[in-house]
Amino acid sequence: VKGRVSASALSQKVQLANGDKPSINGADIFAKVDINNTSLAGSYYQGKGMDTLGLGGIIFPGFDSTTGEAEKSKGYMAQASYKMGNTKLGLNLSQSKQTNLTKVKNDKVTVGVYHNLTDSLTLIGEASSQKSNLDGVGTDKTGSVAVGAMLSF
């Protein structure tokens, strides 16, 4: 049995167009445990003053531009995988919500197959389904299939 836990927190002042200087605050926790050929992982986050939209670790402020009211966001990820020889099967469930200014909920399910051809070359096949619900506007549903290879060195 092997495992790990990590947690982080963020507090950062921002300046809004209206001159206000509120803070972005957030925290997350992650845990993973490996038991023989099974791996289980999960994470949870929540924040105030940040959007659930992020790109490469960049956090986008979430405030009403006129009132300075902060967006509230939270979400989770749960993942399970099982390895059989050189092939790993995986399932990932995730959800993110913004609950104050822009009430939106995103749910995503991904199933994947990962096959190691060598120690540094893995073939990948994934299928995902996502549903986004914007309160008062409607629901979008999307799906995707991805096939590729990953080279690690």
Short mmCIF file of C-alpha atoms in Angstrom, two decimals:
data_model
loop_
_atom_site.label_atom_id
_atom_site.label_comp_id
_atom_site.label_asym_id
_atom_site.label_seq_id
_atom_site.Cartn_x
_atom_site.Cartn_y
_atom_site.Cartn_z
CA VAL A 1 0.00 0.00 0.00
CA LYS A 2 1.38 3.35 -1.03
CA GLY A 3 -0.29 6.74 -0.69
CA ARG A 4 0.07 10.48 -0.55
CA VAL A 5 -1.90 13.52 0.53
CA SER A 6 -1.36 17.14 -0.40
CA ALA A 7 -3.15 20.38 0.36
CA SER A 8 -2.72 23.97 -0.69
CA ALA A 9 -4.26 27.34 0.01
CA LEU A 10 -4.25 30.69 -1.73
CA SER A 11 -5.02 34.22 -0.65
CA GLN A 12 -4.27 37.04 -3.06
CA LYS A 13 -5.36 40.68 -3.30
CA VAL A 14 -6.66 41.91 -6.65
CA GLN A 15 -7.67 45.34 -7.86
CA LEU A 16 -11.00 45.59 -9.65
CA ALA A 17 -11.94 48.13 -12.32
CA ASN A 18 -14.14 49.93 -9.76
CA GLY A 19 -11.11 50.48 -7.49
CA ASP A 20 -12.01 47.84 -4.88
CA LYS A 21 -9.19 45.58 -3.67
CA PRO A 22 -10.79 42.33 -2.48
CA SER A 23 -9.01 39.02 -1.91
CA ILE A 24 -9.15 35.77 -3.81
CA ASN A 25 -9.22 32.87 -1.32
CA GLY A 26 -9.12 29.17 -2.05
CA ALA A 27 -8.02 25.80 -0.75
CA ASP A 28 -7.75 22.26 -2.05
CA ILE A 29 -6.88 18.79 -0.85
CA PHE A 30 -5.75 15.75 -2.85
CA ALA A 31 -5.25 12.14 -1.80
CA LYS A 32 -4.12 9.03 -3.66
CA VAL A 33 -3.68 5.45 -2.56
CA ASP A 34 -2.23 2.52 -4.53
CA ILE A 35 -3.17 -0.99 -3.44
CA ASN A 36 -1.56 -3.70 -5.58
CA ASN A 37 -2.86 -3.03 -9.13
CA THR A 38 -5.61 -0.61 -8.05
CA SER A 39 -5.16 3.14 -7.74
CA LEU A 40 -7.73 5.48 -6.14
CA ALA A 41 -7.44 9.27 -6.13
CA GLY A 42 -9.65 12.16 -5.16
CA SER A 43 -9.53 15.89 -4.72
CA TYR A 44 -11.79 18.69 -3.50
CA TYR A 45 -11.46 22.46 -3.78
CA GLN A 46 -13.40 25.55 -2.86
CA GLY A 47 -12.76 29.21 -3.39
CA LYS A 48 -14.15 32.69 -3.14
CA GLY A 49 -13.39 35.38 -5.68
CA MET A 50 -12.16 32.97 -8.35
CA ASP A 51 -13.80 31.42 -11.38
CA THR A 52 -13.80 27.68 -11.96
CA LEU A 53 -12.16 28.50 -15.30
CA GLY A 54 -8.41 28.15 -15.11
CA LEU A 55 -5.66 27.71 -17.66
CA GLY A 56 -2.30 26.22 -16.81
CA GLY A 57 -2.49 27.21 -13.16
CA ILE A 58 -3.68 30.75 -13.91
CA ILE A 59 -6.59 31.74 -11.67
CA PHE A 60 -9.13 34.12 -13.14
CA PRO A 61 -10.69 36.53 -10.63
CA GLY A 62 -14.44 36.15 -10.20
CA PHE A 63 -16.02 39.37 -9.01
CA ASP A 64 -18.98 41.47 -10.10
CA SER A 65 -17.33 44.44 -11.83
CA THR A 66 -19.74 47.00 -10.37
CA THR A 67 -20.51 45.73 -6.85
CA GLY A 68 -17.30 43.79 -6.12
CA GLU A 69 -19.36 40.81 -4.96
CA ALA A 70 -17.27 37.62 -5.07
CA GLU A 71 -18.01 34.44 -7.00
CA LYS A 72 -17.98 31.23 -4.98
CA SER A 73 -16.72 28.00 -6.51
CA LYS A 74 -16.18 24.41 -5.45
CA GLY A 75 -15.54 21.07 -7.07
CA TYR A 76 -14.22 17.55 -6.81
CA MET A 77 -12.54 14.80 -8.77
CA ALA A 78 -12.65 11.05 -8.10
CA GLN A 79 -10.57 8.59 -10.07
CA ALA A 80 -10.06 4.84 -10.05
CA SER A 81 -7.77 2.74 -12.22
CA TYR A 82 -6.78 -0.90 -12.44
CA LYS A 83 -3.62 -2.24 -14.08
CA MET A 84 -3.48 -5.63 -15.83
CA GLY A 85 -0.02 -6.33 -17.18
CA ASN A 86 0.92 -3.43 -19.48
CA THR A 87 -2.68 -2.12 -19.73
CA LYS A 88 -4.43 0.22 -17.33
CA LEU A 89 -8.19 0.89 -17.28
CA GLY A 90 -9.38 4.13 -15.72
CA LEU A 91 -12.54 5.98 -14.70
CA ASN A 92 -12.65 9.66 -13.74
CA LEU A 93 -15.64 11.61 -12.39
CA SER A 94 -15.48 15.34 -11.76
CA GLN A 95 -17.74 18.26 -10.96
CA SER A 96 -17.25 22.00 -10.67
CA LYS A 97 -19.76 24.61 -9.55
CA GLN A 98 -19.99 28.36 -9.36
CA THR A 99 -22.72 29.20 -6.87
CA ASN A 100 -23.04 32.95 -6.49
CA LEU A 101 -22.80 35.29 -9.50
CA THR A 102 -22.88 32.91 -12.46
CA LYS A 103 -24.61 29.76 -11.28
CA VAL A 104 -23.09 27.03 -13.40
CA LYS A 105 -22.50 23.32 -12.76
CA ASN A 106 -20.19 21.14 -14.86
CA ASP A 107 -20.13 17.34 -14.65
CA LYS A 108 -17.65 15.17 -16.55
CA VAL A 109 -17.08 11.42 -16.85
CA THR A 110 -14.04 9.97 -18.62
CA VAL A 111 -13.17 6.32 -19.23
CA GLY A 112 -9.77 5.40 -20.56
CA VAL A 113 -7.47 2.60 -21.64
CA TYR A 114 -3.70 3.13 -21.44
CA HIS A 115 -1.28 0.55 -22.83
CA ASN A 116 2.49 0.75 -22.25
CA LEU A 117 4.33 -0.38 -25.37
CA THR A 118 7.64 0.47 -23.67
CA ASP A 119 8.67 2.25 -20.46
CA SER A 120 8.50 5.56 -22.34
CA LEU A 121 5.73 5.02 -24.94
CA THR A 122 2.06 4.64 -23.96
CA LEU A 123 -0.92 4.31 -26.27
CA ILE A 124 -4.01 6.15 -25.01
CA GLY A 125 -7.72 5.85 -25.73
CA GLU A 126 -10.29 7.94 -23.85
CA ALA A 127 -13.99 8.75 -24.11
CA SER A 128 -15.54 11.66 -22.20
CA SER A 129 -18.99 13.04 -21.62
CA GLN A 130 -19.60 16.49 -20.17
CA LYS A 131 -22.75 18.29 -19.12
CA SER A 132 -22.84 21.99 -18.25
CA ASN A 133 -25.89 23.63 -16.73
CA LEU A 134 -26.06 27.44 -16.64
CA ASP A 135 -28.87 28.46 -14.29
CA GLY A 136 -31.67 30.22 -16.15
CA VAL A 137 -30.06 29.63 -19.57
CA GLY A 138 -29.97 25.90 -20.24
CA THR A 139 -27.86 22.79 -20.47
CA ASP A 140 -25.10 21.84 -22.92
CA LYS A 141 -23.97 18.26 -23.43
CA THR A 142 -20.77 17.31 -25.20
CA GLY A 143 -18.79 14.17 -25.77
CA SER A 144 -15.36 13.38 -27.13
CA VAL A 145 -13.12 10.49 -28.04
CA ALA A 146 -9.35 10.80 -27.95
CA VAL A 147 -6.77 8.37 -29.29
CA GLY A 148 -3.07 9.03 -29.14
CA ALA A 149 0.31 8.24 -27.73
CA MET A 150 2.36 9.67 -24.89
CA LEU A 151 6.12 9.80 -24.98
CA SER A 152 7.87 10.27 -21.64
CA PHE A 153 11.56 10.79 -21.08
#
